Short mmCIF file of C-alpha atoms in Angstrom, two decimals:
data_model
loop_
_atom_site.label_atom_id
_atom_site.label_comp_id
_atom_site.label_asym_id
_atom_site.label_seq_id
_atom_site.Cartn_x
_atom_site.Cartn_y
_atom_site.Cartn_z
CA MET V 1 11.18 28.55 8.53
CA THR V 2 7.77 27.19 7.65
CA SER V 3 6.01 24.06 8.86
CA LEU V 4 3.37 21.70 7.56
CA TYR V 5 0.26 21.21 9.68
CA LEU V 6 -2.04 18.17 9.76
CA ARG V 7 -5.20 17.41 11.69
CA LEU V 8 -5.43 13.81 12.89
CA ALA V 9 -9.04 13.09 13.77
CA ALA V 10 -11.23 10.06 13.11
CA PRO V 11 -13.79 7.85 14.85
CA TYR V 12 -10.85 5.54 15.69
CA GLN V 13 -7.06 5.79 15.70
CA SER V 14 -4.38 3.26 16.63
CA TRP V 15 -0.84 4.24 17.62
CA ALA V 16 0.60 1.00 18.94
CA GLY V 17 3.56 1.06 21.29
CA PRO V 18 6.24 -1.58 22.00
CA ARG V 19 4.99 -5.12 22.69
CA VAL V 20 6.47 -8.55 23.31
CA THR V 21 3.82 -10.65 21.56
CA GLY V 22 0.95 -9.91 19.23
CA ASN V 23 -1.68 -11.05 21.71
CA HIS V 24 -1.99 -7.65 23.41
CA VAL V 25 -1.74 -4.57 21.20
CA ASN V 26 -2.40 -1.31 23.00
CA THR V 27 -2.59 2.14 21.48
CA GLN V 28 -0.62 5.06 22.90
CA PRO V 29 -2.56 8.15 24.07
CA VAL V 30 -0.89 10.34 21.42
CA PRO V 31 0.38 9.56 17.90
CA THR V 32 3.86 8.04 17.89
CA ARG V 33 6.87 9.36 16.01
CA THR V 34 7.20 6.16 14.00
CA GLY V 35 3.50 6.23 13.16
CA ILE V 36 3.65 9.79 11.84
CA ILE V 37 6.81 9.06 9.85
CA GLY V 38 4.97 6.12 8.30
CA LEU V 39 2.09 8.45 7.45
CA CYS V 40 4.56 10.76 5.68
CA ALA V 41 6.12 7.85 3.78
CA ALA V 42 2.67 6.81 2.56
CA ALA V 43 1.98 10.34 1.31
CA LEU V 44 5.29 10.28 -0.57
CA GLY V 45 4.33 6.97 -2.19
CA ALA V 46 7.38 5.23 -0.67
CA ARG V 47 7.18 1.45 -0.45
CA ASN V 48 8.47 -0.67 2.43
CA GLY V 49 12.25 -0.62 2.51
CA GLU V 50 12.38 2.44 0.23
CA TRP V 51 11.59 5.23 2.66
CA PRO V 52 13.69 8.40 2.19
CA GLY V 53 16.32 8.72 4.92
CA TRP V 54 15.46 12.36 5.57
CA LEU V 55 12.14 11.34 7.13
CA GLN V 56 14.11 10.47 10.28
CA GLU V 57 15.22 14.13 10.47
CA LEU V 58 11.70 15.55 10.70
CA GLU V 59 10.75 17.82 13.57
CA ILE V 60 7.42 16.55 14.86
CA GLU V 61 5.15 18.17 17.44
CA VAL V 62 1.66 17.07 18.40
CA ARG V 63 -0.94 19.21 20.15
CA VAL V 64 -3.79 17.43 21.88
CA GLU V 65 -7.13 18.96 20.93
CA ASN V 66 -9.29 16.14 22.28
CA PRO V 67 -7.67 13.22 24.13
CA GLY V 68 -10.53 10.86 23.25
CA THR V 69 -11.14 7.61 25.11
CA ILE V 70 -9.49 4.19 25.06
CA GLU V 71 -11.77 1.40 23.83
CA LYS V 72 -11.10 -2.33 23.91
CA ASP V 73 -11.56 -4.76 21.04
CA PHE V 74 -11.65 -8.56 21.14
CA GLN V 75 -10.43 -10.48 18.07
CA THR V 76 -9.43 -13.95 16.93
CA ILE V 77 -6.61 -14.33 14.40
CA ASN V 78 -4.35 -16.93 12.88
CA PRO V 79 -0.75 -16.02 13.78
CA ARG V 80 1.60 -15.18 10.93
CA PRO V 81 4.66 -17.40 10.36
CA GLU V 82 7.07 -14.57 11.26
CA ALA V 83 5.18 -13.95 14.50
CA GLN V 84 5.40 -17.64 15.41
CA ALA V 85 9.15 -17.63 14.67
CA PHE V 86 9.52 -14.69 17.03
CA THR V 87 7.63 -16.42 19.84
CA ASP V 88 9.74 -19.56 19.27
CA ARG V 89 12.91 -17.57 19.96
CA ILE V 90 11.45 -16.14 23.17
CA TRP V 91 10.25 -19.60 24.24
CA ILE V 92 13.69 -21.19 23.73
CA ALA V 93 15.44 -18.23 25.40
CA ALA V 94 13.27 -18.86 28.45
CA GLY V 95 14.87 -22.30 28.80
CA HIS V 96 12.44 -24.55 26.93
CA LYS V 97 13.95 -27.15 24.61
CA ARG V 98 11.18 -27.30 22.05
CA ASN V 99 9.43 -24.67 19.96
CA ALA V 100 6.69 -22.62 21.51
CA PRO V 101 3.04 -23.67 21.29
CA THR V 102 1.11 -22.12 18.46
CA SER V 103 0.04 -19.29 20.72
CA PHE V 104 1.07 -17.98 24.13
CA THR V 105 -2.59 -17.67 25.04
CA PRO V 106 -4.02 -20.82 26.67
CA ASP V 107 -7.31 -20.45 24.81
CA ALA V 108 -5.81 -20.93 21.34
CA GLN V 109 -7.65 -23.57 19.34
CA ASN V 110 -5.95 -25.15 16.31
CA GLY V 111 -3.69 -22.13 15.86
CA THR V 112 -6.38 -19.48 16.36
CA SER V 113 -5.26 -16.90 18.89
CA ILE V 114 -7.29 -14.63 21.11
CA VAL V 115 -6.07 -11.06 20.61
CA ARG V 116 -6.95 -8.02 22.67
CA ARG V 117 -6.46 -4.59 21.14
CA THR V 118 -7.18 -1.07 22.29
CA TYR V 119 -8.07 1.85 20.06
CA LEU V 120 -8.29 5.60 20.56
CA ALA V 121 -11.86 6.75 19.98
CA GLY V 122 -12.95 10.32 19.23
CA ALA V 123 -9.48 11.84 19.63
CA GLU V 124 -8.18 14.86 17.74
CA PHE V 125 -4.61 16.11 17.32
CA THR V 126 -2.88 18.90 15.43
CA VAL V 127 0.56 17.94 14.11
CA ARG V 128 3.44 20.20 13.07
CA LEU V 129 6.00 18.76 10.64
CA SER V 130 9.17 20.59 9.66
CA HIS V 131 12.41 19.86 7.80
CA ASP V 132 15.26 22.15 6.79
CA SER V 133 14.75 21.51 3.07
CA LYS V 134 11.88 19.05 2.53
CA THR V 135 8.83 20.74 4.07
CA ARG V 136 7.43 21.94 0.73
CA GLU V 137 8.00 18.54 -0.88
CA LEU V 138 6.17 16.86 1.97
CA ALA V 139 3.33 19.38 1.69
CA GLY V 140 2.96 18.57 -2.00
CA ALA V 141 2.89 14.87 -1.19
CA PHE V 142 0.05 15.30 1.31
CA ALA V 143 -1.85 17.39 -1.23
CA SER V 144 -1.69 14.43 -3.64
CA PRO V 145 -0.66 11.34 -1.64
CA GLY V 146 0.90 8.32 -3.30
CA PHE V 147 -0.89 5.96 -0.88
CA SER V 148 -4.10 6.67 1.01
CA PRO V 149 -3.33 8.07 4.48
CA TYR V 150 -4.67 6.28 7.53
CA LEU V 151 -4.28 6.72 11.28
CA GLY V 152 -2.44 3.62 12.47
CA ARG V 153 -4.61 1.01 10.74
CA ARG V 154 -5.89 0.90 7.17
CA ALA V 155 -9.51 0.98 8.28
CA PHE V 156 -9.00 4.27 10.14
CA ALA V 157 -9.17 6.98 7.48
CA PRO V 158 -8.69 10.58 8.70
CA SER V 159 -11.66 12.93 8.91
CA PHE V 160 -11.89 16.23 7.02
CA PRO V 161 -10.08 18.60 7.26
CA PHE V 162 -6.88 16.55 7.26
CA LEU V 163 -4.32 18.78 5.50
CA LEU V 164 -4.33 22.21 7.18
CA GLY V 165 -1.53 23.70 5.09
CA VAL V 166 1.91 25.32 5.39
CA GLY V 167 2.50 28.27 7.71
CA ASP V 168 4.77 29.81 10.31
CA ASP V 169 6.47 27.55 12.83
CA GLY V 170 4.62 29.03 15.82
CA LEU V 171 1.05 28.39 14.72
CA LEU V 172 0.73 25.31 16.89
CA GLU V 173 0.98 27.48 19.99
CA THR V 174 -1.36 30.24 18.82
CA ALA V 175 -4.12 28.37 16.97
CA PRO V 176 -7.53 28.49 18.68
CA GLY V 177 -9.09 25.32 19.94
CA LYS V 178 -12.37 23.91 21.13
CA ILE V 179 -11.45 23.50 24.78
CA ASN V 180 -10.79 26.22 27.34
CA ARG V 181 -7.57 24.87 28.80
CA PRO V 182 -3.87 24.98 27.93
CA PRO V 183 -3.12 22.23 25.41
CA GLY V 184 -0.35 19.71 25.87
CA ILE V 185 2.27 19.85 23.12
CA HIS V 186 4.28 16.67 22.69
CA ILE V 187 7.68 16.97 21.04
CA LEU V 188 8.19 13.61 19.32
CA ASP V 189 11.97 13.36 19.24
CA GLY V 190 12.24 9.64 19.95
CA ARG V 191 12.08 9.90 23.74
CA ASP V 192 9.16 8.78 25.89
CA ASN V 193 6.41 11.22 24.95
CA THR V 194 3.64 10.02 27.23
CA TYR V 195 3.43 13.48 28.79
CA PRO V 196 3.65 16.87 27.06
CA ASP V 197 7.08 18.49 26.89
CA ARG V 198 5.57 21.95 27.19
CA THR V 199 2.26 23.73 27.51
CA ALA V 200 1.09 26.59 25.30
CA THR V 201 -1.46 29.20 26.33
CA ARG V 202 -4.46 29.82 24.12
CA ALA V 203 -7.94 31.25 24.44
CA SER V 204 -11.15 29.31 24.02
CA HIS V 205 -12.54 29.66 20.51
CA ASP V 206 -15.72 28.58 18.80
CA ARG V 207 -14.57 28.10 15.22
CA HIS V 208 -11.86 25.52 15.39
CA GLY V 209 -11.31 24.07 11.94
CA LEU V 210 -10.75 25.19 8.39
CA GLY V 211 -11.61 28.86 8.94
CA TRP V 212 -8.69 29.92 11.13
CA TRP V 213 -6.18 27.71 9.36
CA SER V 214 -7.16 28.92 5.89
CA GLU V 215 -6.33 32.45 7.00
CA ASN V 216 -2.91 31.52 8.37
CA THR V 217 -1.68 28.77 6.04
CA THR V 218 -1.53 27.91 2.36
CA ILE V 219 -2.02 24.53 0.73
CA THR V 220 0.39 23.45 -1.99
CA GLY V 221 -1.28 22.79 -5.33
CA ARG V 222 -2.08 19.19 -6.16
CA THR V 223 0.15 17.36 -8.64
CA PRO V 224 -1.70 14.51 -10.42
CA ARG V 225 -0.02 11.11 -10.08
CA THR V 226 -0.42 7.86 -11.94
CA GLY V 227 0.79 5.81 -8.99
CA PRO V 228 3.89 5.13 -6.89
CA GLY V 229 7.01 5.08 -9.01
CA GLN V 230 5.08 6.20 -12.10
CA PRO V 231 5.79 9.35 -14.14
CA VAL V 232 3.95 12.46 -12.94
CA LEU V 233 1.23 13.58 -15.35
CA PRO V 234 1.00 17.26 -16.27
CA ALA V 235 -1.89 19.13 -14.73
CA PRO V 236 -4.78 19.75 -17.14
CA ALA V 237 -5.14 23.24 -18.55
CA GLY V 238 -7.09 25.56 -16.29
CA ALA V 239 -6.61 23.29 -13.27
#
């Protein structure tokens, strides 16, 4: 089998975990399975509610190259109607007879809520994606994505190189890295992946990046698109 490899690196990333309200949104220390599946759906040009079912069958592994640091952000927002409806249900379930106040936070003013978020700064991950029959299709989608990829939030575009290519399944455990320590490899199978499921041994290496990967992987040719759901245009002659 072959696998698709991506490099997730950017000044900031956001991989939010479960939360009760929107007032505290904290990133996870590694990309989440749902976040990566969403990234794949964007590359395929799939709209909300139209994601291919086979995305749930993907094998996903994440190797930590640089854990980065957690940084806090302070924001003020106006809550969305669906978020307020959700808080109303929690408020009534707690035994209150009336709807919830506009915000759970006591410092809300005229519907403006104080929101605290955390982001992952300076982190870098290598991701392996594999499917019994769809790996090549997914590789072609990342070579010419239907929607622009981003790392958890639309403002967080991935740094270059992003698409490392298609290669053997075991490259995640043999690829050189920038740090002289065994990397943690997280197997994102839907369980709690806070800690690595296994550790791979590798040697310290100076040239982490496009050089090693270009020797061990291939990148599927780009197919021009006119947009999601639009006919695919033929490639120009000599392209």
